[in-house]
mmCIF file of C-alpha atoms in Angstrom:
data_model
loop_
_atom_site.group_PDB
_atom_site.id
_atom_site.type_symbol
_atom_site.label_atom_id
_atom_site.label_comp_id
_atom_site.label_asym_id
_atom_site.label_seq_id
_atom_site.Cartn_x
_atom_site.Cartn_y
_atom_site.Cartn_z
ATOM 1 C CA MET N 1 -12.279 -9.243 -3.855
ATOM 2 C CA MET N 2 -9.583 -11.614 -5.084
ATOM 3 C CA VAL N 3 -6.231 -12.012 -3.310
ATOM 4 C CA GLN N 4 -3.387 -13.721 -5.122
ATOM 5 C CA LYS N 5 -0.240 -14.652 -3.208
ATOM 6 C CA GLN N 6 3.075 -14.976 -5.053
ATOM 7 C CA VAL N 7 6.056 -16.294 -3.097
ATOM 8 C CA TRP N 8 9.509 -15.329 -4.339
ATOM 9 C CA HIS N 9 12.979 -15.986 -2.914
ATOM 10 C CA ARG N 10 13.129 -13.082 -0.449
ATOM 11 C CA ARG N 11 9.685 -11.582 -0.673
ATOM 12 C CA THR N 12 6.009 -12.326 -0.959
ATOM 13 C CA ARG N 13 3.746 -10.296 -3.210
ATOM 14 C CA TYR N 14 0.013 -10.027 -2.805
ATOM 15 C CA LEU N 15 -2.131 -8.821 -5.688
ATOM 16 C CA ILE N 16 -5.515 -7.668 -4.432
ATOM 17 C CA VAL N 17 -8.211 -6.980 -6.999
ATOM 18 C CA THR N 18 -11.862 -5.990 -7.069
ATOM 19 C CA GLN N 19 -13.632 -7.028 -10.261
ATOM 20 C CA ASN N 20 -13.079 -4.411 -12.992
ATOM 21 C CA ALA N 21 -12.719 -1.662 -10.408
ATOM 22 C CA ALA N 22 -9.431 -1.497 -8.494
ATOM 23 C CA THR N 23 -6.103 -3.146 -7.724
ATOM 24 C CA VAL N 24 -3.243 -2.859 -5.233
ATOM 25 C CA GLN N 25 0.025 -4.690 -4.653
ATOM 26 C CA LEU N 26 1.591 -5.485 -1.297
ATOM 27 C CA GLU N 27 5.250 -6.497 -1.107
ATOM 28 C CA LEU N 28 6.399 -8.224 2.090
ATOM 29 C CA TYR N 29 10.147 -8.675 2.494
ATOM 30 C CA LYS N 30 11.965 -11.097 4.786
ATOM 31 C CA GLU N 31 14.669 -8.518 5.529
ATOM 32 C CA PRO N 32 14.583 -4.704 5.703
ATOM 33 C CA GLN N 33 15.093 -3.029 2.338
ATOM 34 C CA ASP N 34 16.679 0.202 3.543
ATOM 35 C CA PRO N 35 17.909 1.977 6.685
ATOM 36 C CA ASP N 36 14.300 2.828 7.615
ATOM 37 C CA GLY N 37 13.556 -0.869 8.070
ATOM 38 C CA VAL N 38 10.974 -1.204 5.282
ATOM 39 C CA THR N 39 9.617 -4.758 5.221
ATOM 40 C CA ALA N 40 6.057 -4.069 3.997
ATOM 41 C CA PHE N 41 5.432 -1.836 0.998
ATOM 42 C CA ILE N 42 2.140 -1.014 -0.711
ATOM 43 C CA CYS N 43 2.341 0.029 -4.342
ATOM 44 C CA CYS N 44 0.267 0.521 -7.449
ATOM 45 C CA LEU N 45 -3.070 1.339 -5.799
ATOM 46 C CA TRP N 46 -5.336 2.062 -8.755
ATOM 47 C CA VAL N 47 -9.076 2.579 -9.131
ATOM 48 C CA ASN N 48 -10.891 2.722 -12.464
ATOM 49 C CA GLU N 49 -12.063 6.314 -12.960
ATOM 50 C CA GLU N 50 -15.727 5.328 -13.311
ATOM 51 C CA GLU N 51 -15.527 3.413 -10.025
ATOM 52 C CA ARG N 52 -14.007 6.153 -7.862
ATOM 53 C CA LYS N 53 -15.898 7.465 -4.834
ATOM 54 C CA HIS N 54 -17.346 3.993 -4.089
ATOM 55 C CA GLY N 55 -14.868 2.973 -1.358
ATOM 56 C CA HIS N 56 -12.821 0.526 -3.445
ATOM 57 C CA ALA N 57 -9.463 2.120 -2.583
ATOM 58 C CA GLY N 58 -10.204 2.097 1.133
ATOM 59 C CA ARG N 59 -11.248 -1.558 1.103
ATOM 60 C CA LEU N 60 -8.125 -2.555 -0.842
ATOM 61 C CA LEU N 61 -5.861 -0.583 1.470
ATOM 62 C CA ASP N 62 -7.563 -2.076 4.537
ATOM 63 C CA ARG N 63 -7.044 -5.596 3.158
ATOM 64 C CA ALA N 64 -3.368 -4.965 2.343
ATOM 65 C CA GLU N 65 -2.749 -3.551 5.828
ATOM 66 C CA GLU N 66 -4.555 -6.503 7.421
ATOM 67 C CA ILE N 67 -2.418 -9.011 5.498
ATOM 68 C CA ALA N 68 0.800 -7.209 6.456
ATOM 69 C CA ALA N 69 -0.223 -7.130 10.130
ATOM 70 C CA ARG N 70 -1.207 -10.810 10.150
ATOM 71 C CA GLU N 71 2.188 -11.687 8.675
ATOM 72 C CA GLY N 72 3.857 -9.912 11.597
ATOM 73 C CA HIS N 73 4.852 -6.579 10.037
ATOM 74 C CA LYS N 74 4.732 -3.648 12.441
ATOM 75 C CA ARG N 75 4.365 -0.919 9.840
ATOM 76 C CA VAL N 76 3.626 -0.481 6.182
ATOM 77 C CA HIS N 77 5.166 2.023 3.771
ATOM 78 C CA LEU N 78 4.078 3.526 0.492
ATOM 79 C CA GLU N 79 5.303 6.248 -1.808
ATOM 80 C CA TRP N 80 3.207 9.144 -3.058
ATOM 81 C CA CYS N 81 4.475 11.104 -6.056
ATOM 82 C CA SER N 82 3.028 14.438 -7.172
ATOM 83 C CA LEU N 83 3.917 13.603 -10.789
ATOM 84 C CA ASP N 84 1.557 10.596 -10.720
ATOM 85 C CA SER N 85 -1.123 11.560 -8.190
ATOM 86 C CA PRO N 86 -2.892 14.780 -7.229
ATOM 87 C CA GLN N 87 -2.520 16.378 -3.797
ATOM 88 C CA TRP N 88 -5.911 15.056 -2.652
ATOM 89 C CA VAL N 89 -4.520 11.513 -2.844
ATOM 90 C CA LEU N 90 -1.760 12.415 -0.358
ATOM 91 C CA GLU N 91 -4.347 14.055 1.898
ATOM 92 C CA TRP N 92 -6.488 10.887 1.702
ATOM 93 C CA TYR N 93 -3.554 8.736 2.879
ATOM 94 C CA LEU N 94 -2.849 11.173 5.717
ATOM 95 C CA ARG N 95 -6.495 10.972 6.853
ATOM 96 C CA ARG N 96 -6.159 7.162 6.888
ATOM 97 C CA GLY N 97 -3.324 7.340 9.424
ATOM 98 C CA TYR N 98 -0.243 7.536 7.219
ATOM 99 C CA GLU N 99 2.502 9.957 8.186
ATOM 100 C CA GLU N 100 5.166 11.518 5.985
ATOM 101 C CA GLN N 101 8.468 9.896 6.916
ATOM 102 C CA GLU N 102 10.628 11.771 4.438
ATOM 103 C CA PHE N 103 9.935 14.182 1.661
ATOM 104 C CA GLY N 104 11.691 14.346 -1.704
ATOM 105 C CA HIS N 105 11.364 16.915 -4.442
ATOM 106 C CA ASN N 106 8.191 15.398 -5.949
ATOM 107 C CA SER N 107 7.365 12.555 -3.603
ATOM 108 C CA SER N 108 6.780 11.460 -0.041
ATOM 109 C CA LEU N 109 7.502 8.200 1.746
ATOM 110 C CA LEU N 110 4.478 7.494 3.911
ATOM 111 C CA VAL N 111 4.403 5.115 6.859
ATOM 112 C CA LYS N 112 1.610 3.708 8.997
ATOM 113 C CA GLU N 113 1.977 1.751 12.220
ATOM 114 C CA LEU N 114 -0.118 -1.416 12.160
ATOM 115 C CA ASN N 115 -2.037 -3.072 14.947
ATOM 116 C CA GLN N 116 -0.932 -6.676 15.125
ATOM 117 C CA ILE N 117 -3.756 -8.992 14.075
ATOM 118 C CA LYS N 118 -3.739 -12.595 15.217
#
């Protein structure tokens, strides 16, 4: 697994990649991005179709959550959209401890409380 850290003016982005199998991005903001207090956002979790069902997504998500917790974030958010992902993907996130914070017409904002890692 490769982790690349990119530091920008008001945010830090982590690109986490497994070789030819899966990727995820983690955005960590210095200040909340909306009224819900979003400071850690996971996006673009993708697994190559031939590599699905091998645990890549879970390992990437675990790593992103661990980084966010170590950097002092209390929760992490992500968006699930029914136009881009099937229902089983939402159910997978829910089994991993994410809760639906709000629900739009085709999407859900999911949030997970993180254990602080030192």
